[in-house]
Amino acid sequence: MNARDRRLAELKSRIREVAPREAAELQRKGALLVDVREPDEVAQGSPAGAERLVRGFLELKIEDVEPNQERPVLVMCAGGARSLFAAEGLVQLGYRDVCSVVGGFNRWKQDGLPVEVPRSLSKDERERYGRHLLMPEVGEKGQIRLVDSKVLLIGAGGLGSPAAFYLAAAGVGTLGIVDDDVVDRSNLQRQILHADDRVGTPKTESARRTLQALNPGVRVVEHRVRLKSDNVEEILRGFDVVIDGSDNFPTRYLVNDACVKLGLPNVHGSIFRFEGQVSVFWPRYAKRRGPCYRCLYPQPPPPEFAPSCAEAGVLGVLPGVVGTIQAIEAIKILLSIGDPLVGRLLHHDALVQRFSEFVVKADPACRFCAEGTVFPGYVDYEQFCAAPRAAEGSVA
Ligand SMILES: [Zn+2]
C-alpha cells in the first residue's frame, strides 16, 4: 500500500461515506451538498442545488456559504477521493457532521440523480466585474444574479440617467426604460445619458446607445410610451425592481399603485432645486412592513398648488447624487444585502451638504397597500408638474 492509499484508508476509517442516493435524501432534508470539483468539471454539470466551492478555496470560503457548523455537510468530488480530503478539512475547521459522497459525481449521474448545468460568468464578464467578484457580498453568485436581473427605469431623465448608467456598469442584465420624450438641449445640464448630437432623438434610443457603449452585455428594453392606467401593469410585470425617476404626479401614482399590486420594490427619488429625497416603497418587503407612496401622500395636490414645469429649477449635479443612491438601493435589493430604505426617507440638502433620515410609516388604513385591501384600480390623474411641498418637487 502506498502512502496515498494508506492516507485514504485512514480517512475512510474516520469520515463517514454515504452513497449518492442517500446524499440526495439528506440534501432534501436540509444537508448542504458541496461540489468541490474544478470549474471546468462543474461547467459540464453538477448536482442540482449543490454549492460549488472549488477544493482549493473550500476552507477559505465555506464560512461565507454556511457559518452554521452544526448543519450536516456532504462533500462531493468526481470519484470520491478528493472529497475525503476536503471533508477532513471541514472537520478540522469545526464542522461537526461531514460526510463524503462515495463514487462522487460520476455515480451520482449513473444513479440518475438530478443534475444541473450551473450558470457561470464568461471570461469577459469575469474581467469586467472583477472588482465585484472580490467582494464576498457580491462574488460570482451575486454577479450572476445581477446579470440575470431586470430593472425598470421610469424616465431616462435626471434621475434615470445616473441610475441606468451605474446599473449598466454594474452588470444588471436587463434595463427597461420608459420615456416618451425626445432629447432637448435643456436636458443636457443634468441628463448625462444623452449628448448634444442627439437633440431630437428619442430618449430611450439615446439611453440605449450610451448604455450599450458602456456595457454591450446589457439588454435595453425601450418603452417609448407614457405610462397610463391601461399599460402600466403590462410594462412593469416581469421586472425585479422599479426605479421611479418620473417628473410628474400621474406617473408617480401609477408606478406606486402598480408596484403595490405586483409586489415590486419601488425605489423612489425626487429632486427640487438643491434638495433631493430617496426612499424604497415596498409594502411586501419580507423583513419589515414598509409604506407605499400613498401612505405618505394619499392623493396628488391640486394643480394650482404646484409650480409649473418650466418654473421648477434644479442644480444639474443633484440628480446625480439622488439617482446614484437609487441605483445602490436597487443593487442591494437584487442581492438581498444590507438594509434598504424601506420605511425610511433619506433627504439630501446640497446647499448645506446634509443628509437627514426620516421614518415613514405604513398607513394601516391605506386604500392601496393596507393588509386585506382589494386593489381599488388605477387612476389617470390630470397631467401637471411639481410637488406637494418643496422637497417633494421634481424636475427629472
Ligand atoms: Zn400605502
mmCIF file of C-alpha atoms and ligand atoms in Angstrom:
data_model
loop_
_atom_site.group_PDB
_atom_site.id
_atom_site.type_symbol
_atom_site.label_atom_id
_atom_site.label_comp_id
_atom_site.label_asym_id
_atom_site.label_seq_id
_atom_site.Cartn_x
_atom_site.Cartn_y
_atom_site.Cartn_z
ATOM 1 C CA MET A 1 0.000 0.000 0.000
ATOM 2 C CA ASN A 2 1.491 3.347 -0.997
ATOM 3 C CA ALA A 3 1.309 6.492 1.095
ATOM 4 C CA ARG A 4 -1.729 7.842 -0.742
ATOM 5 C CA ASP A 5 -3.721 4.629 -0.239
ATOM 6 C CA ARG A 6 -2.723 4.472 3.413
ATOM 7 C CA ARG A 7 -3.904 8.046 3.885
ATOM 8 C CA LEU A 8 -7.199 7.348 2.093
ATOM 9 C CA ALA A 9 -7.804 4.230 4.168
ATOM 10 C CA GLU A 10 -7.126 6.216 7.288
ATOM 11 C CA LEU A 11 -9.569 8.953 6.217
ATOM 12 C CA LYS A 12 -12.217 6.353 5.362
ATOM 13 C CA SER A 13 -11.937 4.981 8.872
ATOM 14 C CA ARG A 14 -12.869 8.391 10.324
ATOM 15 C CA ILE A 15 -15.058 10.124 7.740
ATOM 16 C CA ARG A 16 -18.492 8.709 7.122
ATOM 17 C CA GLU A 17 -19.175 7.914 3.485
ATOM 18 C CA VAL A 18 -22.662 7.997 2.014
ATOM 19 C CA ALA A 19 -23.918 6.732 -1.334
ATOM 20 C CA PRO A 20 -25.260 9.318 -3.791
ATOM 21 C CA ARG A 21 -28.878 8.238 -3.255
ATOM 22 C CA GLU A 22 -28.555 8.700 0.485
ATOM 23 C CA ALA A 23 -26.777 12.020 -0.074
ATOM 24 C CA ALA A 24 -29.677 13.224 -2.235
ATOM 25 C CA GLU A 25 -32.099 12.253 0.521
ATOM 26 C CA LEU A 26 -30.023 14.056 3.173
ATOM 27 C CA GLN A 27 -29.811 17.110 0.904
ATOM 28 C CA ARG A 28 -33.597 17.083 0.603
ATOM 29 C CA LYS A 29 -33.804 17.074 4.401
ATOM 30 C CA GLY A 30 -31.599 20.158 4.663
ATOM 31 C CA ALA A 31 -27.982 19.000 4.468
ATOM 32 C CA LEU A 32 -25.586 21.179 2.458
ATOM 33 C CA LEU A 33 -24.159 19.404 -0.573
ATOM 34 C CA VAL A 34 -20.824 20.891 -1.637
ATOM 35 C CA ASP A 35 -19.335 20.110 -5.032
ATOM 36 C CA VAL A 36 -15.566 20.665 -4.670
ATOM 37 C CA ARG A 37 -14.577 19.871 -8.258
ATOM 38 C CA GLU A 38 -12.743 22.318 -10.527
ATOM 39 C CA PRO A 39 -14.715 24.931 -12.529
ATOM 40 C CA ASP A 40 -14.184 23.118 -15.855
ATOM 41 C CA GLU A 41 -15.626 19.909 -14.379
ATOM 42 C CA VAL A 42 -18.559 21.738 -12.770
ATOM 43 C CA ALA A 43 -19.313 23.530 -16.045
ATOM 44 C CA GLN A 44 -20.330 20.160 -17.542
ATOM 45 C CA GLY A 45 -22.901 19.592 -14.821
ATOM 46 C CA SER A 46 -23.235 19.437 -11.050
ATOM 47 C CA PRO A 47 -25.822 18.052 -8.618
ATOM 48 C CA ALA A 48 -28.944 20.196 -8.574
ATOM 49 C CA GLY A 49 -28.948 22.634 -5.674
ATOM 50 C CA ALA A 50 -25.320 21.971 -4.714
ATOM 51 C CA GLU A 51 -22.970 24.707 -3.567
ATOM 52 C CA ARG A 52 -19.898 24.847 -5.782
ATOM 53 C CA LEU A 53 -16.718 25.562 -3.862
ATOM 54 C CA VAL A 54 -13.525 24.553 -5.545
ATOM 55 C CA ARG A 55 -11.313 22.381 -3.308
ATOM 56 C CA GLY A 56 -8.515 24.961 -3.138
ATOM 57 C CA PHE A 57 -10.827 27.602 -1.644
ATOM 58 C CA LEU A 58 -13.066 25.337 0.400
ATOM 59 C CA GLU A 59 -11.715 26.153 3.848
ATOM 60 C CA LEU A 60 -11.403 29.852 2.984
ATOM 61 C CA LYS A 61 -14.948 30.268 1.725
ATOM 62 C CA ILE A 62 -17.128 27.716 3.493
ATOM 63 C CA GLU A 63 -17.966 30.068 6.347
ATOM 64 C CA ASP A 64 -19.352 32.647 3.906
ATOM 65 C CA VAL A 65 -21.614 29.943 2.488
ATOM 66 C CA GLU A 66 -22.568 28.204 5.729
ATOM 67 C CA PRO A 67 -21.454 29.677 9.044
ATOM 68 C CA ASN A 68 -23.541 27.166 10.989
ATOM 69 C CA GLN A 69 -21.158 24.329 11.812
ATOM 70 C CA GLU A 70 -23.990 22.144 13.090
ATOM 71 C CA ARG A 71 -25.587 21.813 9.660
ATOM 72 C CA PRO A 72 -24.753 18.452 8.051
ATOM 73 C CA VAL A 73 -22.384 18.855 5.091
ATOM 74 C CA LEU A 74 -21.978 16.392 2.220
ATOM 75 C CA VAL A 75 -18.803 16.770 0.209
ATOM 76 C CA MET A 76 -18.620 15.539 -3.356
ATOM 77 C CA CYS A 77 -15.901 15.312 -5.995
ATOM 78 C CA ALA A 78 -15.738 13.277 -9.213
ATOM 79 C CA GLY A 79 -14.944 9.842 -7.776
ATOM 80 C CA GLY A 80 -14.965 10.112 -4.000
ATOM 81 C CA ALA A 81 -11.268 10.550 -3.147
ATOM 82 C CA ARG A 82 -10.741 14.321 -3.245
ATOM 83 C CA SER A 83 -13.928 14.678 -1.240
ATOM 84 C CA LEU A 84 -12.395 12.657 1.612
ATOM 85 C CA PHE A 85 -9.522 15.117 1.889
ATOM 86 C CA ALA A 86 -11.950 18.022 1.591
ATOM 87 C CA ALA A 87 -14.222 16.562 4.281
ATOM 88 C CA GLU A 88 -11.219 16.231 6.569
ATOM 89 C CA GLY A 89 -10.519 19.953 6.046
ATOM 90 C CA LEU A 90 -14.052 20.864 7.108
ATOM 91 C CA VAL A 91 -13.859 18.638 10.197
ATOM 92 C CA GLN A 92 -10.684 20.440 11.185
ATOM 93 C CA LEU A 93 -12.467 23.789 10.816
ATOM 94 C CA GLY A 94 -15.066 22.605 13.314
ATOM 95 C CA TYR A 95 -17.914 21.319 11.122
ATOM 96 C CA ARG A 96 -19.428 18.513 13.160
ATOM 97 C CA ASP A 97 -21.364 16.411 10.713
ATOM 98 C CA VAL A 98 -19.379 15.973 7.494
ATOM 99 C CA CYS A 99 -19.781 13.100 5.031
ATOM 100 C CA SER A 100 -18.056 12.266 1.788
ATOM 101 C CA VAL A 101 -20.161 11.066 -1.144
ATOM 102 C CA VAL A 102 -18.783 7.718 -2.246
ATOM 103 C CA GLY A 103 -18.364 7.353 -6.010
ATOM 104 C CA GLY A 104 -18.735 11.122 -6.355
ATOM 105 C CA PHE A 105 -20.467 12.904 -9.211
ATOM 106 C CA ASN A 106 -19.832 10.021 -11.623
ATOM 107 C CA ARG A 107 -22.005 7.711 -9.568
ATOM 108 C CA TRP A 108 -24.499 10.481 -8.840
ATOM 109 C CA LYS A 109 -25.025 10.754 -12.607
ATOM 110 C CA GLN A 110 -25.137 6.965 -13.137
ATOM 111 C CA ASP A 111 -27.831 6.744 -10.469
ATOM 112 C CA GLY A 112 -29.915 9.234 -12.447
ATOM 113 C CA LEU A 113 -29.985 11.812 -9.665
ATOM 114 C CA PRO A 114 -30.820 15.429 -10.596
ATOM 115 C CA VAL A 115 -28.078 17.349 -12.365
ATOM 116 C CA GLU A 116 -27.945 20.964 -13.463
ATOM 117 C CA VAL A 117 -25.509 22.895 -15.592
ATOM 118 C CA PRO A 118 -24.682 25.871 -13.401
ATOM 119 C CA ARG A 119 -24.578 29.374 -14.769
ATOM 120 C CA SER A 120 -21.113 30.790 -14.799
ATOM 121 C CA LEU A 121 -19.599 34.053 -15.913
ATOM 122 C CA SER A 122 -17.822 34.321 -19.245
ATOM 123 C CA LYS A 123 -14.188 35.362 -19.468
ATOM 124 C CA ASP A 124 -15.238 38.869 -20.486
ATOM 125 C CA GLU A 125 -17.666 39.108 -17.581
ATOM 126 C CA ARG A 126 -15.037 37.891 -15.148
ATOM 127 C CA GLU A 127 -12.704 40.600 -16.333
ATOM 128 C CA ARG A 128 -15.352 43.317 -16.341
ATOM 129 C CA TYR A 129 -16.785 42.539 -12.923
ATOM 130 C CA GLY A 130 -13.513 41.564 -11.240
ATOM 131 C CA ARG A 131 -13.918 44.192 -8.500
ATOM 132 C CA HIS A 132 -17.341 42.773 -7.641
ATOM 133 C CA LEU A 133 -16.047 39.217 -7.618
ATOM 134 C CA LEU A 134 -13.569 40.176 -4.923
ATOM 135 C CA MET A 135 -16.366 41.179 -2.556
ATOM 136 C CA PRO A 136 -17.993 38.346 -0.612
ATOM 137 C CA GLU A 137 -21.292 40.295 -0.608
ATOM 138 C CA VAL A 138 -21.365 40.047 -4.401
ATOM 139 C CA GLY A 139 -18.988 37.346 -5.622
ATOM 140 C CA GLU A 140 -19.682 35.190 -8.677
ATOM 141 C CA LYS A 141 -23.074 34.159 -7.379
ATOM 142 C CA GLY A 142 -24.168 37.743 -6.773
ATOM 143 C CA GLN A 143 -22.807 38.897 -10.116
ATOM 144 C CA ILE A 144 -24.728 36.146 -11.900
ATOM 145 C CA ARG A 145 -27.799 37.325 -10.030
ATOM 146 C CA LEU A 146 -27.220 40.878 -11.266
ATOM 147 C CA VAL A 147 -26.678 39.657 -14.816
ATOM 148 C CA ASP A 148 -29.955 37.740 -14.598
ATOM 149 C CA SER A 149 -31.828 40.695 -13.062
ATOM 150 C CA LYS A 150 -34.256 43.104 -14.644
ATOM 151 C CA VAL A 151 -34.648 46.691 -13.517
ATOM 152 C CA LEU A 152 -37.205 49.078 -14.964
ATOM 153 C CA LEU A 153 -36.376 52.775 -15.030
ATOM 154 C CA ILE A 154 -39.267 55.180 -15.163
ATOM 155 C CA GLY A 155 -37.782 58.085 -17.069
ATOM 156 C CA ALA A 156 -34.441 58.499 -18.822
ATOM 157 C CA GLY A 157 -34.005 61.973 -17.380
ATOM 158 C CA GLY A 158 -32.063 63.469 -14.490
ATOM 159 C CA LEU A 159 -32.561 60.551 -12.100
ATOM 160 C CA GLY A 160 -32.833 57.753 -14.655
ATOM 161 C CA SER A 161 -29.544 58.798 -16.293
ATOM 162 C CA PRO A 162 -27.133 58.146 -13.411
ATOM 163 C CA ALA A 163 -29.201 55.212 -12.155
ATOM 164 C CA ALA A 164 -29.212 53.451 -15.532
ATOM 165 C CA PHE A 165 -25.575 54.332 -16.173
ATOM 166 C CA TYR A 166 -24.375 52.690 -12.954
ATOM 167 C CA LEU A 167 -26.734 49.732 -13.200
ATOM 168 C CA ALA A 168 -25.435 49.010 -16.690
ATOM 169 C CA ALA A 169 -21.868 49.334 -15.452
ATOM 170 C CA ALA A 170 -22.643 47.021 -12.525
ATOM 171 C CA GLY A 171 -23.932 44.417 -14.946
ATOM 172 C CA VAL A 172 -27.673 44.395 -14.332
ATOM 173 C CA GLY A 173 -28.535 42.316 -17.377
ATOM 174 C CA THR A 174 -31.823 43.859 -18.458
ATOM 175 C CA LEU A 175 -32.713 47.516 -18.164
ATOM 176 C CA GLY A 176 -36.168 48.587 -19.215
ATOM 177 C CA ILE A 177 -36.572 52.300 -19.869
ATOM 178 C CA VAL A 178 -39.910 54.077 -20.056
ATOM 179 C CA ASP A 179 -39.808 57.540 -21.607
ATOM 180 C CA ASP A 180 -41.850 59.078 -24.401
ATOM 181 C CA ASP A 181 -39.767 62.230 -24.698
ATOM 182 C CA VAL A 182 -37.023 63.302 -27.093
ATOM 183 C CA VAL A 183 -33.700 64.804 -26.054
ATOM 184 C CA ASP A 184 -33.835 68.574 -25.661
ATOM 185 C CA ARG A 185 -30.753 70.743 -25.295
ATOM 186 C CA SER A 186 -32.018 71.977 -21.891
ATOM 187 C CA ASN A 187 -31.894 68.363 -20.620
ATOM 188 C CA LEU A 188 -28.135 68.103 -21.059
ATOM 189 C CA GLN A 189 -27.393 70.188 -17.956
ATOM 190 C CA ARG A 190 -28.168 67.050 -15.918
ATOM 191 C CA GLN A 191 -29.313 64.105 -18.085
ATOM 192 C CA ILE A 192 -25.903 62.568 -18.637
ATOM 193 C CA LEU A 193 -27.059 59.622 -20.742
ATOM 194 C CA HIS A 194 -27.700 61.941 -23.645
ATOM 195 C CA ALA A 195 -25.435 64.019 -25.862
ATOM 196 C CA ASP A 196 -25.559 67.214 -27.841
ATOM 197 C CA ASP A 197 -25.631 65.450 -31.222
ATOM 198 C CA ARG A 198 -28.731 63.542 -30.104
ATOM 199 C CA VAL A 199 -31.001 66.532 -29.583
ATOM 200 C CA GLY A 200 -34.324 65.493 -31.117
ATOM 201 C CA THR A 201 -33.598 61.750 -30.719
ATOM 202 C CA PRO A 202 -35.975 59.701 -28.553
ATOM 203 C CA LYS A 203 -34.544 59.471 -25.048
ATOM 204 C CA THR A 204 -34.935 55.696 -24.863
ATOM 205 C CA GLU A 205 -32.868 55.298 -28.026
ATOM 206 C CA SER A 206 -30.210 57.748 -26.857
ATOM 207 C CA ALA A 207 -30.089 55.949 -23.491
ATOM 208 C CA ARG A 208 -29.731 52.553 -25.164
ATOM 209 C CA ARG A 209 -26.822 53.762 -27.302
ATOM 210 C CA THR A 210 -24.952 55.167 -24.294
ATOM 211 C CA LEU A 211 -25.586 52.158 -22.059
ATOM 212 C CA GLN A 212 -24.602 49.621 -24.671
ATOM 213 C CA ALA A 213 -21.451 51.544 -25.489
ATOM 214 C CA LEU A 214 -20.523 51.259 -21.818
ATOM 215 C CA ASN A 215 -21.568 47.617 -21.490
ATOM 216 C CA PRO A 216 -22.567 45.702 -24.628
ATOM 217 C CA GLY A 217 -23.738 42.800 -22.449
ATOM 218 C CA VAL A 218 -26.709 44.770 -21.158
ATOM 219 C CA ARG A 219 -30.075 44.354 -22.852
ATOM 220 C CA VAL A 220 -32.010 47.614 -23.029
ATOM 221 C CA VAL A 221 -35.746 47.337 -23.486
ATOM 222 C CA GLU A 222 -37.211 50.578 -24.815
ATOM 223 C CA HIS A 223 -40.719 51.610 -23.891
ATOM 224 C CA ARG A 224 -41.271 54.797 -25.859
ATOM 225 C CA VAL A 225 -44.628 55.464 -24.248
ATOM 226 C CA ARG A 226 -46.204 57.433 -21.439
ATOM 227 C CA LEU A 227 -47.436 55.278 -18.592
ATOM 228 C CA LYS A 228 -51.219 55.109 -18.404
ATOM 229 C CA SER A 229 -53.637 53.044 -16.420
ATOM 230 C CA ASP A 230 -54.064 50.678 -19.360
ATOM 231 C CA ASN A 231 -50.363 49.922 -19.985
ATOM 232 C CA VAL A 232 -48.647 50.307 -16.604
ATOM 233 C CA GLU A 233 -49.142 46.782 -15.382
ATOM 234 C CA GLU A 234 -48.132 45.144 -18.625
ATOM 235 C CA ILE A 235 -44.917 47.210 -18.737
ATOM 236 C CA LEU A 236 -43.913 46.667 -15.085
ATOM 237 C CA ARG A 237 -44.680 42.961 -14.968
ATOM 238 C CA GLY A 238 -41.610 40.722 -15.080
ATOM 239 C CA PHE A 239 -39.165 43.260 -13.647
ATOM 240 C CA ASP A 240 -37.477 42.687 -10.283
ATOM 241 C CA VAL A 241 -37.130 46.304 -9.198
ATOM 242 C CA VAL A 242 -38.628 49.583 -10.413
ATOM 243 C CA ILE A 243 -36.712 52.856 -10.191
ATOM 244 C CA ASP A 244 -39.052 55.788 -10.286
ATOM 245 C CA GLY A 245 -37.361 58.872 -11.644
ATOM 246 C CA SER A 246 -40.535 60.365 -13.065
ATOM 247 C CA ASP A 247 -41.173 64.090 -13.057
ATOM 248 C CA ASN A 248 -44.951 64.164 -12.706
ATOM 249 C CA PHE A 249 -47.667 63.014 -10.361
ATOM 250 C CA PRO A 250 -49.847 60.931 -12.664
ATOM 251 C CA THR A 251 -46.874 58.686 -13.447
ATOM 252 C CA ARG A 252 -45.689 58.564 -9.852
ATOM 253 C CA TYR A 253 -49.067 57.373 -8.613
ATOM 254 C CA LEU A 254 -49.451 54.834 -11.406
ATOM 255 C CA VAL A 255 -45.986 53.432 -10.674
ATOM 256 C CA ASN A 256 -46.758 53.248 -6.970
ATOM 257 C CA ASP A 257 -50.094 51.564 -7.479
ATOM 258 C CA ALA A 258 -48.770 49.002 -9.959
ATOM 259 C CA CYS A 259 -45.772 48.219 -7.718
ATOM 260 C CA VAL A 260 -48.114 47.676 -4.772
ATOM 261 C CA LYS A 261 -50.336 45.411 -6.840
ATOM 262 C CA LEU A 262 -47.441 43.402 -8.291
ATOM 263 C CA GLY A 263 -45.452 43.337 -5.023
ATOM 264 C CA LEU A 264 -42.471 45.100 -6.613
ATOM 265 C CA PRO A 265 -39.995 47.301 -4.751
ATOM 266 C CA ASN A 266 -40.361 50.900 -5.900
ATOM 267 C CA VAL A 267 -37.127 52.845 -5.494
ATOM 268 C CA HIS A 268 -38.398 56.372 -5.441
ATOM 269 C CA GLY A 269 -36.382 59.535 -5.988
ATOM 270 C CA SER A 270 -37.288 63.159 -6.404
ATOM 271 C CA ILE A 271 -35.412 66.433 -6.742
ATOM 272 C CA PHE A 272 -36.154 70.122 -6.447
ATOM 273 C CA ARG A 273 -33.619 72.939 -6.678
ATOM 274 C CA PHE A 274 -30.892 71.897 -4.186
ATOM 275 C CA GLU A 275 -32.859 69.175 -2.422
ATOM 276 C CA GLY A 276 -33.472 65.560 -3.142
ATOM 277 C CA GLN A 277 -35.015 62.599 -1.454
ATOM 278 C CA VAL A 278 -34.949 58.845 -1.813
ATOM 279 C CA SER A 279 -36.983 56.054 -0.307
ATOM 280 C CA VAL A 280 -37.955 52.483 -1.104
ATOM 281 C CA PHE A 281 -41.704 51.910 -1.147
ATOM 282 C CA TRP A 282 -42.198 48.195 -0.720
ATOM 283 C CA PRO A 283 -45.074 47.070 1.467
ATOM 284 C CA ARG A 284 -44.211 43.426 0.804
ATOM 285 C CA TYR A 285 -40.592 43.659 1.964
ATOM 286 C CA ALA A 286 -40.027 40.465 3.926
ATOM 287 C CA LYS A 287 -38.122 41.931 6.886
ATOM 288 C CA ARG A 288 -40.433 44.763 7.926
ATOM 289 C CA ARG A 289 -43.674 46.335 6.827
ATOM 290 C CA GLY A 290 -42.929 49.444 4.790
ATOM 291 C CA PRO A 291 -45.262 52.104 3.420
ATOM 292 C CA CYS A 292 -46.243 52.804 -0.163
ATOM 293 C CA TYR A 293 -46.103 56.285 -1.691
ATOM 294 C CA ARG A 294 -49.804 56.751 -0.982
ATOM 295 C CA CYS A 295 -49.274 56.110 2.725
ATOM 296 C CA LEU A 296 -47.375 59.435 2.677
ATOM 297 C CA TYR A 297 -49.356 61.276 0.042
ATOM 298 C CA PRO A 298 -52.751 59.636 -0.438
ATOM 299 C CA GLN A 299 -53.679 61.988 -3.302
ATOM 300 C CA PRO A 300 -51.810 64.349 -5.619
ATOM 301 C CA PRO A 301 -52.129 68.030 -4.668
ATOM 302 C CA PRO A 302 -54.468 70.171 -6.732
ATOM 303 C CA PRO A 303 -52.652 71.593 -9.801
ATOM 304 C CA GLU A 304 -52.940 75.226 -8.618
ATOM 305 C CA PHE A 305 -50.631 74.409 -5.665
ATOM 306 C CA ALA A 306 -47.818 73.171 -7.849
ATOM 307 C CA PRO A 307 -45.356 75.323 -9.762
ATOM 308 C CA SER A 308 -45.273 74.703 -13.487
ATOM 309 C CA CYS A 309 -42.570 72.514 -15.007
ATOM 310 C CA ALA A 310 -40.830 75.493 -16.527
ATOM 311 C CA GLU A 311 -40.606 77.301 -13.167
ATOM 312 C CA ALA A 312 -39.024 74.471 -11.206
ATOM 313 C CA GLY A 313 -35.251 74.616 -11.342
ATOM 314 C CA VAL A 314 -32.683 72.111 -10.220
ATOM 315 C CA LEU A 315 -28.964 72.088 -9.717
ATOM 316 C CA GLY A 316 -27.665 69.876 -12.534
ATOM 317 C CA VAL A 317 -25.442 67.735 -10.321
ATOM 318 C CA LEU A 318 -28.108 66.994 -7.712
ATOM 319 C CA PRO A 319 -29.926 64.230 -9.631
ATOM 320 C CA GLY A 320 -26.529 62.539 -9.932
ATOM 321 C CA VAL A 321 -26.493 62.101 -6.159
ATOM 322 C CA VAL A 322 -30.114 61.001 -5.857
ATOM 323 C CA GLY A 323 -30.157 58.729 -8.928
ATOM 324 C CA THR A 324 -26.938 57.075 -7.819
ATOM 325 C CA ILE A 325 -28.425 56.343 -4.400
ATOM 326 C CA GLN A 326 -31.416 54.825 -6.191
ATOM 327 C CA ALA A 327 -29.053 52.560 -8.154
ATOM 328 C CA ILE A 328 -27.374 51.455 -4.924
ATOM 329 C CA GLU A 329 -30.739 50.620 -3.363
ATOM 330 C CA ALA A 330 -31.699 48.592 -6.439
ATOM 331 C CA ILE A 331 -28.492 46.588 -6.289
ATOM 332 C CA LYS A 332 -28.887 45.929 -2.551
ATOM 333 C CA ILE A 333 -32.405 44.674 -3.160
ATOM 334 C CA LEU A 334 -31.312 42.466 -6.066
ATOM 335 C CA LEU A 335 -28.533 40.925 -3.973
ATOM 336 C CA SER A 336 -30.565 40.814 -0.720
ATOM 337 C CA ILE A 337 -27.777 42.584 1.142
ATOM 338 C CA GLY A 338 -27.709 45.437 3.640
ATOM 339 C CA ASP A 339 -30.695 47.405 4.788
ATOM 340 C CA PRO A 340 -32.811 49.070 2.102
ATOM 341 C CA LEU A 341 -34.547 52.425 2.618
ATOM 342 C CA VAL A 342 -37.849 50.698 3.365
ATOM 343 C CA GLY A 343 -39.778 52.803 5.885
ATOM 344 C CA ARG A 344 -37.015 55.403 5.770
ATOM 345 C CA LEU A 345 -36.800 58.549 3.714
ATOM 346 C CA LEU A 346 -33.389 59.985 3.037
ATOM 347 C CA HIS A 347 -33.350 63.715 2.407
ATOM 348 C CA HIS A 348 -30.357 65.497 0.919
ATOM 349 C CA ASP A 349 -29.851 69.234 1.144
ATOM 350 C CA ALA A 350 -26.976 70.021 -1.169
ATOM 351 C CA LEU A 351 -26.662 73.698 -0.185
ATOM 352 C CA VAL A 352 -25.686 72.920 3.395
ATOM 353 C CA GLN A 353 -24.499 69.455 2.318
ATOM 354 C CA ARG A 354 -26.513 67.470 4.804
ATOM 355 C CA PHE A 355 -28.302 64.126 4.679
ATOM 356 C CA SER A 356 -31.231 63.610 7.053
ATOM 357 C CA GLU A 357 -33.283 60.498 7.567
ATOM 358 C CA PHE A 358 -36.979 60.359 8.400
ATOM 359 C CA VAL A 359 -39.033 57.398 9.480
ATOM 360 C CA VAL A 360 -42.017 56.860 7.211
ATOM 361 C CA LYS A 361 -44.730 54.566 8.463
ATOM 362 C CA ALA A 362 -47.215 52.465 6.607
ATOM 363 C CA ASP A 363 -50.748 53.817 6.943
ATOM 364 C CA PRO A 364 -52.861 50.954 8.305
ATOM 365 C CA ALA A 365 -55.833 52.499 6.514
ATOM 366 C CA CYS A 366 -54.053 52.965 3.149
ATOM 367 C CA ARG A 367 -56.546 52.146 0.405
ATOM 368 C CA PHE A 368 -53.824 50.559 -1.722
ATOM 369 C CA CYS A 369 -51.376 48.733 0.495
ATOM 370 C CA ALA A 370 -53.126 48.003 3.803
ATOM 371 C CA GLU A 371 -53.402 44.305 4.507
ATOM 372 C CA GLY A 372 -56.553 42.689 3.245
ATOM 373 C CA THR A 373 -57.435 45.540 0.857
ATOM 374 C CA VAL A 374 -58.815 44.779 -2.555
ATOM 375 C CA PHE A 375 -56.877 46.703 -5.190
ATOM 376 C CA PRO A 376 -59.070 49.743 -5.908
ATOM 377 C CA GLY A 377 -57.949 50.160 -9.540
ATOM 378 C CA TYR A 378 -55.644 52.572 -11.368
ATOM 379 C CA VAL A 379 -56.269 56.299 -11.608
ATOM 380 C CA ASP A 380 -55.254 58.535 -14.500
ATOM 381 C CA TYR A 381 -54.690 61.889 -12.821
ATOM 382 C CA GLU A 382 -54.609 65.095 -14.785
ATOM 383 C CA GLN A 383 -51.095 65.857 -16.067
ATOM 384 C CA PHE A 384 -49.206 68.614 -14.298
ATOM 385 C CA CYS A 385 -45.774 69.177 -12.814
ATOM 386 C CA ALA A 386 -44.208 69.546 -9.395
ATOM 387 C CA ALA A 387 -44.883 68.962 -5.813
ATOM 388 C CA PRO A 388 -46.972 68.813 -2.652
ATOM 389 C CA ARG A 389 -44.177 70.678 -0.887
ATOM 390 C CA ALA A 390 -40.782 71.989 -1.727
ATOM 391 C CA ALA A 391 -38.645 68.952 -1.019
ATOM 392 C CA GLU A 392 -41.099 66.680 -2.769
ATOM 393 C CA GLY A 393 -40.942 68.535 -6.079
ATOM 394 C CA SER A 394 -39.201 67.263 -9.083
ATOM 395 C CA VAL A 395 -37.617 68.130 -12.351
ATOM 396 C CA ALA A 396 -36.326 64.810 -13.505
HETATM 397 ZN ZN ZN B 1 -49.909 52.547 1.301
#
